[in-house]
XYZ file of N, CA and C in Angstrom:
570
model
N 0.685 -1.162 0.000
C 0.000 0.000 0.000
C 0.759 1.288 0.000
N -0.030 2.260 -0.267
C 0.480 3.631 -0.290
C 0.115 4.372 0.973
N 0.816 5.445 1.183
C 0.551 6.289 2.340
C -0.535 7.303 1.976
N -1.461 7.550 2.916
C -2.505 8.549 2.619
C -1.884 9.942 2.524
N -2.486 10.765 1.701
C -2.015 12.140 1.536
C -3.202 13.073 1.376
N -2.975 14.337 1.586
C -4.018 15.333 1.417
C -3.628 16.278 0.285
N -4.595 16.621 -0.514
C -4.387 17.588 -1.581
C -5.399 18.718 -1.368
N -4.928 19.904 -1.028
C -5.879 21.011 -0.822
C -6.431 21.484 -2.167
N -7.725 21.706 -2.187
C -8.393 22.221 -3.383
C -9.121 23.499 -2.991
N -8.866 24.536 -3.691
C -9.520 25.814 -3.406
C -10.536 26.070 -4.512
N -11.778 26.255 -4.140
C -12.848 26.506 -5.105
C -13.220 27.985 -5.044
N -13.005 28.670 -6.153
C -13.391 30.071 -6.256
C -14.851 30.126 -6.681
N -15.595 31.062 -6.117
C -17.009 31.193 -6.473
C -17.371 32.683 -6.449
N -18.419 33.049 -7.182
C -18.793 34.470 -7.195
C -19.413 34.886 -5.865
N -18.849 35.915 -5.264
C -19.406 36.460 -4.029
C -20.607 37.341 -4.337
N -20.499 38.083 -5.425
C -21.629 38.884 -5.886
C -21.478 39.156 -7.380
N -22.607 39.442 -8.024
C -22.629 39.769 -9.454
C -23.476 41.033 -9.617
N -22.927 42.004 -10.321
C -23.610 43.283 -10.531
C -23.984 43.411 -12.006
N -25.246 43.768 -12.257
C -25.681 44.049 -13.625
C -25.335 45.501 -13.937
N -24.639 45.718 -15.048
C -24.282 47.059 -15.491
C -24.855 47.292 -16.877
N -25.296 48.523 -17.133
C -25.847 48.905 -18.431
C -24.978 49.989 -19.046
N -24.723 49.889 -20.339
C -23.939 50.918 -21.019
C -24.684 52.251 -21.012
N -26.032 52.212 -21.045
C -26.854 53.424 -21.008
C -28.109 53.097 -20.200
N -28.396 53.867 -19.171
C -29.547 53.563 -18.315
C -30.804 54.355 -18.686
N -30.708 55.225 -19.706
C -31.879 55.953 -20.205
C -31.948 55.751 -21.718
N -33.020 55.125 -22.168
C -33.221 54.888 -23.596
C -34.284 55.857 -24.099
N -33.923 56.679 -25.080
C -34.827 57.697 -25.600
C -35.440 57.275 -26.932
N -36.545 57.934 -27.252
C -37.180 57.730 -28.556
C -36.275 58.353 -29.617
N -36.173 57.704 -30.777
C -35.326 58.196 -31.864
C -36.208 58.938 -32.869
N -35.930 60.211 -33.068
C -36.711 61.052 -33.976
C -36.654 60.512 -35.399
N -37.814 60.416 -36.024
C -37.888 60.056 -37.442
C -37.649 58.601 -37.760
N -37.613 57.739 -36.762
C -37.363 56.316 -36.999
C -38.491 55.513 -36.385
N -39.016 54.566 -37.159
C -40.063 53.679 -36.652
C -39.463 52.332 -36.289
N -40.148 51.612 -35.408
C -39.683 50.298 -34.975
C -39.633 49.345 -36.161
N -38.635 48.485 -36.150
C -38.469 47.504 -37.219
C -39.709 46.620 -37.315
N -40.274 46.517 -38.512
C -41.420 45.651 -38.738
C -42.750 46.257 -38.315
N -42.767 47.499 -37.814
C -44.016 48.123 -37.361
C -43.918 49.627 -37.591
N -44.376 50.076 -38.750
C -44.249 51.483 -39.130
C -45.021 52.431 -38.223
N -45.999 51.929 -37.453
C -46.787 52.793 -36.597
C -46.234 52.937 -35.191
N -45.132 52.262 -34.884
C -44.591 52.276 -33.527
C -43.249 52.991 -33.517
N -43.033 53.837 -32.508
C -41.773 54.567 -32.388
C -40.612 53.611 -32.125
N -39.426 54.027 -32.557
C -38.212 53.268 -32.264
C -37.492 53.938 -31.102
N -36.871 53.143 -30.262
C -36.127 53.634 -29.104
C -34.694 53.132 -29.170
N -33.827 53.805 -28.434
C -32.431 53.388 -28.352
C -32.333 52.014 -27.692
N -31.175 51.390 -27.852
C -30.901 50.136 -27.144
C -29.548 50.247 -26.466
N -29.287 49.313 -25.558
C -28.037 49.334 -24.808
C -27.577 47.905 -24.568
N -26.388 47.764 -24.042
C -25.824 46.450 -23.759
C -25.726 46.237 -22.250
N -26.147 45.062 -21.796
C -26.050 44.686 -20.385
C -24.791 43.851 -20.165
N -24.185 44.016 -19.013
C -23.015 43.214 -18.623
C -23.225 42.701 -17.205
N -22.608 41.578 -16.903
C -22.629 41.017 -15.551
C -21.181 40.977 -15.061
N -20.907 41.723 -13.987
C -19.546 41.852 -13.465
C -19.502 41.206 -12.080
N -18.619 40.229 -11.908
C -18.571 39.442 -10.669
C -17.311 39.722 -9.866
N -17.435 39.471 -8.568
C -16.292 39.453 -7.654
C -16.197 38.030 -7.123
N -15.032 37.404 -7.295
C -14.831 36.020 -6.872
C -14.000 35.958 -5.601
N -14.284 34.958 -4.785
C -13.524 34.713 -3.574
C -13.533 33.229 -3.260
N -12.894 32.851 -2.185
C -12.865 31.451 -1.755
C -12.713 31.415 -0.245
N -13.180 30.363 0.365
C -13.090 30.198 1.807
C -11.628 30.241 2.239
N -11.338 31.046 3.262
C -9.990 31.123 3.797
C -9.081 32.109 3.093
N -9.579 32.815 2.101
C -8.749 33.794 1.394
C -8.981 35.188 1.954
N -7.927 35.964 2.000
C -8.068 37.342 2.465
C -8.252 38.297 1.295
N -8.093 37.810 0.058
C -8.251 38.683 -1.106
C -9.333 38.130 -2.035
N -9.789 38.969 -2.919
C -10.794 38.583 -3.902
C -10.319 39.011 -5.284
N -10.982 38.495 -6.301
C -10.734 38.920 -7.678
C -11.967 39.695 -8.111
N -11.772 40.964 -8.442
C -12.894 41.839 -8.788
C -12.958 42.098 -10.279
N -14.119 42.602 -10.705
C -14.339 43.074 -12.076
C -14.148 41.991 -13.135
N -14.677 40.795 -12.864
C -14.615 39.701 -13.826
C -15.911 39.726 -14.634
N -15.803 39.898 -15.947
C -16.983 39.953 -16.808
C -17.471 38.525 -17.065
N -18.642 38.204 -16.513
C -19.226 36.859 -16.673
C -20.479 36.912 -17.543
N -20.598 37.955 -18.357
C -21.799 38.169 -19.168
C -22.151 36.990 -20.058
N -21.133 36.320 -20.596
C -21.404 35.197 -21.494
C -21.863 33.943 -20.743
N -21.815 33.969 -19.416
C -22.184 32.801 -18.613
C -23.558 32.919 -17.959
N -24.222 34.062 -18.134
C -25.508 34.305 -17.476
C -26.547 34.709 -18.509
N -27.804 34.757 -18.060
C -28.901 35.239 -18.905
C -29.566 36.414 -18.213
N -29.964 37.393 -19.001
C -30.589 38.607 -18.487
C -32.093 38.559 -18.733
N -32.849 39.216 -17.844
C -34.274 39.396 -18.040
C -34.639 40.772 -17.488
N -35.828 41.267 -17.872
C -36.260 42.578 -17.396
C -37.703 42.513 -16.940
N -38.005 43.303 -15.919
C -39.376 43.415 -15.428
C -40.114 44.455 -16.271
N -41.426 44.349 -16.314
C -42.244 45.350 -16.987
C -42.231 45.211 -18.499
N -42.934 46.138 -19.152
C -43.073 46.082 -20.610
C -42.369 47.237 -21.309
N -41.499 47.967 -20.609
C -40.812 49.106 -21.204
C -39.655 48.695 -22.109
N -39.085 47.516 -21.874
C -37.936 47.060 -22.669
C -38.120 45.614 -23.095
N -37.369 45.236 -24.117
C -37.276 43.826 -24.497
C -35.816 43.416 -24.344
N -35.601 42.144 -24.077
C -34.259 41.627 -23.862
C -33.980 40.528 -24.886
N -32.856 40.663 -25.586
C -32.409 39.648 -26.533
C -30.927 39.427 -26.280
N -30.606 38.356 -25.537
C -29.215 38.135 -25.147
C -28.776 39.226 -24.189
N -27.760 39.983 -24.589
C -27.262 41.097 -23.765
C -27.839 42.437 -24.205
N -28.602 42.449 -25.290
C -29.134 43.704 -25.817
C -30.493 44.029 -25.208
N -30.593 45.235 -24.645
C -31.826 45.728 -24.034
C -32.345 46.841 -24.936
N -33.569 46.684 -25.459
C -34.145 47.657 -26.393
C -35.384 48.289 -25.794
N -35.475 49.621 -25.892
C -36.666 50.319 -25.444
C -37.852 49.953 -26.321
N -39.015 49.756 -25.699
C -40.233 49.391 -26.423
C -41.313 50.447 -26.217
N -41.419 50.979 -25.002
C -42.433 51.981 -24.657
C -41.937 52.757 -23.442
N -42.381 54.005 -23.279
C -41.959 54.776 -22.114
C -42.299 54.056 -20.811
N -41.380 54.116 -19.862
C -41.591 53.501 -18.560
C -40.288 53.105 -17.907
N -40.412 52.376 -16.797
C -39.242 51.920 -16.035
C -39.172 50.405 -16.068
N -37.972 49.890 -15.950
C -37.770 48.440 -15.879
C -36.548 48.171 -15.016
N -36.430 46.956 -14.555
C -35.275 46.512 -13.788
C -34.684 45.301 -14.513
N -33.389 45.385 -14.816
C -32.696 44.293 -15.503
C -32.015 43.432 -14.447
N -32.326 42.135 -14.460
C -31.787 41.188 -13.483
C -31.184 39.989 -14.199
N -30.633 39.088 -13.404
C -30.067 37.848 -13.932
C -31.007 36.696 -13.625
N -31.043 35.717 -14.521
C -31.892 34.540 -14.346
C -31.085 33.438 -13.676
N -31.626 32.831 -12.634
C -31.049 31.655 -11.970
C -29.584 31.806 -11.572
N -29.256 32.880 -10.883
C -27.904 33.064 -10.357
C -27.983 32.873 -8.851
N -27.155 31.962 -8.309
C -27.253 31.618 -6.889
C -26.518 32.588 -5.969
N -25.601 33.389 -6.497
C -24.886 34.331 -5.631
C -25.684 35.628 -5.497
N -25.228 36.499 -4.621
C -25.868 37.792 -4.423
C -25.762 38.603 -5.710
N -26.875 39.175 -6.147
C -26.847 39.968 -7.375
C -27.394 41.373 -7.108
N -26.915 42.314 -7.902
C -27.413 43.679 -7.864
C -27.981 43.987 -9.238
N -29.273 44.291 -9.294
C -29.945 44.586 -10.556
C -29.628 46.008 -11.008
N -29.994 46.319 -12.252
C -29.821 47.669 -12.792
C -31.172 48.200 -13.242
N -31.454 49.442 -12.875
C -32.694 50.090 -13.296
C -32.469 50.798 -14.622
N -33.504 50.773 -15.467
C -33.426 51.427 -16.771
C -34.721 52.185 -17.014
N -34.600 53.307 -17.692
C -35.751 54.153 -17.990
C -35.875 54.302 -19.500
N -37.096 54.175 -19.998
C -37.366 54.434 -21.412
C -38.155 55.731 -21.459
N -37.629 56.694 -22.204
C -38.189 58.039 -22.209
C -38.778 58.387 -23.571
N -39.865 59.160 -23.548
C -40.455 59.639 -24.803
C -39.720 60.875 -25.314
N -38.734 61.367 -24.550
C -37.906 62.485 -25.009
C -37.146 62.035 -26.251
N -37.275 62.822 -27.314
C -36.674 62.422 -28.591
C -35.213 62.824 -28.692
N -34.434 61.948 -29.285
C -33.051 62.255 -29.639
C -32.913 62.097 -31.147
N -32.034 62.885 -31.720
C -31.794 62.788 -33.156
C -30.456 62.151 -33.440
N -30.318 61.681 -34.640
C -29.044 61.113 -35.089
C -28.178 62.275 -35.573
N -27.002 62.428 -34.958
C -26.117 63.531 -35.326
C -24.927 63.065 -36.162
N -24.739 61.766 -36.255
C -23.636 61.273 -37.063
C -23.608 59.765 -37.142
N -22.953 59.280 -38.170
C -22.727 57.844 -38.337
C -21.260 57.683 -38.682
N -20.587 56.837 -37.941
C -19.189 56.538 -38.224
C -19.072 55.104 -38.689
N -18.263 54.878 -39.694
C -18.107 53.522 -40.226
C -16.635 53.200 -40.437
N -16.302 51.949 -40.240
C -14.957 51.444 -40.458
C -15.052 50.141 -41.232
N -14.171 49.971 -42.187
C -14.112 48.730 -42.954
C -12.907 47.938 -42.455
N -13.162 46.706 -42.024
C -12.101 45.877 -41.449
C -11.870 44.622 -42.282
N -10.593 44.303 -42.484
C -10.253 43.044 -43.148
C -9.522 42.094 -42.214
N -9.126 42.589 -41.042
C -8.438 41.714 -40.098
C -8.004 42.449 -38.847
N -7.491 41.664 -37.913
C -6.984 42.174 -36.648
C -5.668 41.458 -36.366
N -4.676 42.191 -35.888
C -3.394 41.565 -35.564
C -2.837 42.107 -34.266
N -2.034 41.291 -33.602
C -1.419 41.705 -32.339
C -0.299 42.697 -32.607
N -0.285 43.787 -31.864
C 0.864 44.678 -31.813
C 1.705 44.250 -30.616
N 1.040 43.989 -29.492
C 1.689 43.450 -28.307
C 0.834 42.275 -27.838
N 1.306 41.060 -28.086
C 0.558 39.839 -27.788
C 0.699 39.444 -26.315
N -0.258 38.657 -25.812
C -0.125 38.168 -24.437
C 1.025 37.170 -24.356
N 1.627 37.010 -23.184
C 2.714 36.031 -23.051
C 2.179 34.603 -23.228
N 3.056 33.707 -23.622
C 2.669 32.312 -23.825
C 2.267 31.652 -22.508
N 2.894 32.078 -21.415
C 2.564 31.535 -20.097
C 2.263 32.676 -19.138
N 1.250 32.475 -18.302
C 0.881 33.468 -17.304
C 1.042 32.818 -15.935
N 1.754 33.467 -15.004
C 1.958 32.860 -13.684
C 0.642 32.762 -12.914
N 0.539 31.722 -12.072
C -0.659 31.524 -11.252
C -0.784 32.594 -10.185
N 0.355 33.022 -9.659
C 0.331 34.018 -8.596
C 1.219 35.182 -8.968
N 0.921 36.386 -8.672
C -0.311 36.781 -8.000
C -1.490 36.683 -8.970
N -2.664 36.440 -8.432
C -3.843 36.225 -9.248
C -4.233 37.480 -10.005
N -3.914 38.617 -9.483
C -4.303 39.878 -10.114
C -3.286 40.355 -11.153
N -2.499 39.445 -11.711
C -1.501 39.819 -12.699
C -2.157 40.530 -13.869
N -1.612 41.677 -14.247
C -2.095 42.409 -15.404
C -1.003 42.430 -16.442
N -1.412 42.502 -17.700
C -0.435 42.530 -18.776
C -0.902 43.490 -19.856
N 0.010 44.210 -20.456
C -0.380 45.109 -21.549
C -0.630 44.302 -22.827
N -1.706 44.625 -23.510
C -2.039 43.998 -24.782
C -2.403 45.101 -25.760
N -2.130 44.864 -27.028
C -2.469 45.868 -28.023
C -2.802 45.180 -29.346
N -3.905 45.624 -29.959
C -4.327 45.104 -31.251
C -4.294 46.200 -32.298
N -4.120 45.821 -33.532
C -4.197 46.768 -34.646
C -5.251 46.256 -35.618
N -6.180 47.142 -35.961
C -7.195 46.795 -36.944
C -6.586 46.943 -38.330
N -6.934 46.018 -39.236
C -6.386 46.062 -40.590
C -7.472 46.435 -41.585
N -7.044 47.188 -42.579
C -7.926 47.553 -43.668
C -7.093 47.446 -44.940
N -7.243 46.319 -45.624
C -6.419 46.092 -46.800
C -7.267 45.447 -47.896
N -7.637 46.246 -48.865
C -8.376 45.779 -50.033
C -7.483 46.055 -51.238
N -6.897 45.002 -51.817
C -5.882 45.185 -52.852
C -6.373 44.898 -54.264
N -7.407 44.073 -54.371
C -7.839 43.680 -55.714
C -9.354 43.672 -55.797
N -9.839 43.798 -57.014
C -11.285 43.718 -57.230
C -11.792 42.377 -56.722
N -12.890 42.408 -55.980
C -13.442 41.180 -55.410
C -13.034 40.937 -53.970
N -12.016 41.687 -53.465
C -11.668 41.573 -52.050
C -12.864 42.009 -51.215
N -13.031 41.435 -50.042
C -14.169 41.797 -49.193
C -13.686 42.174 -47.798
N -14.586 42.808 -47.054
C -14.261 43.259 -45.710
C -15.537 43.333 -44.891
N -15.385 43.439 -43.577
C -16.507 43.628 -42.664
C -16.674 45.123 -42.408
N -17.923 45.585 -42.453
C -18.175 46.985 -42.126
C -18.757 47.064 -40.723
N -18.195 47.939 -39.913
C -18.683 48.211 -38.566
C -19.133 49.661 -38.551
N -20.383 49.912 -38.126
C -20.896 51.283 -38.102
C -21.473 51.610 -36.732
N -21.340 52.869 -36.336
C -21.831 53.370 -35.056
C -22.647 54.629 -35.316
N -23.829 54.715 -34.687
C -24.677 55.902 -34.764
C -24.431 56.739 -33.523
N -24.251 58.052 -33.702
C -24.112 58.978 -32.581
C -25.398 59.789 -32.458
N -25.909 59.880 -31.206
C -27.163 60.578 -30.947
C -26.918 61.932 -30.292
N -27.951 62.780 -30.340
C -27.856 64.126 -29.782
C -27.714 64.141 -28.252
N -28.001 63.013 -27.581
C -27.816 62.963 -26.119
C -26.396 62.542 -25.733
N -25.508 62.401 -26.727
C -24.119 62.058 -26.457
C -23.829 60.570 -26.448
N -24.867 59.745 -26.549
C -24.651 58.298 -26.563
C -24.417 57.818 -27.991
N -23.967 56.594 -28.100
C -23.816 55.974 -29.411
C -24.152 54.506 -29.303
N -24.525 53.927 -30.433
C -24.796 52.494 -30.443
C -24.380 51.933 -31.788
N -23.961 50.672 -31.740
C -23.523 49.975 -32.948
C -24.726 49.678 -33.823
N -24.545 49.832 -35.120
C -25.606 49.481 -36.061
C -25.455 48.016 -36.438
N -26.493 47.217 -36.278
C -26.415 45.827 -36.736
C -26.198 45.786 -38.251
N -25.486 44.790 -38.714
C -25.153 44.660 -40.129
C -26.394 44.736 -41.003
N -27.504 44.128 -40.579
C -28.732 44.119 -41.359
C -29.365 45.482 -41.533
N -28.992 46.474 -40.723
C -29.557 47.811 -40.814
C -28.707 48.745 -41.660
N -27.574 48.265 -42.155
C -26.711 49.096 -43.000
C -27.054 48.806 -44.454
N -27.920 49.634 -45.007
C -28.355 49.426 -46.382
C -28.023 50.657 -47.200
């Protein structure tokens, strides 16, 4: 036989998760009707994120600001907004609360307001991309400790169309009179 041994295992778990919104006030967009319904006003939309703080039993430190958005599902109370993945879209004037579905740790919801105050489109910015490359890549190995290790990273967007028939991805952003901006979905760029 062998001698018994102990192997310590530390399980990190979320101590709390906070719902954050890129914009907490969604306004009506002047001169634009809702997609598929010409009689209904269109409203701004925003992106929801879930930011967690992790800890473990017996630890004196925690890991903060971990984006766990891809691991959770969002929902909203009331009929002022609709939720599709992480995108929250205004539907009618009113208030709503954005929460997480089936999260066992402590969560903090985010309140959102949909306003009939109109905003206008003041600009559209577009970029054509053919690729992305590292200017400063992450190291091949990252040390386990300290857990809060930070590293500088840098990317460069590429735009290279050399011959007829070359293609690229177009990314467009709308800027509104209230100072906010939102990405235009590819299907809306016509």
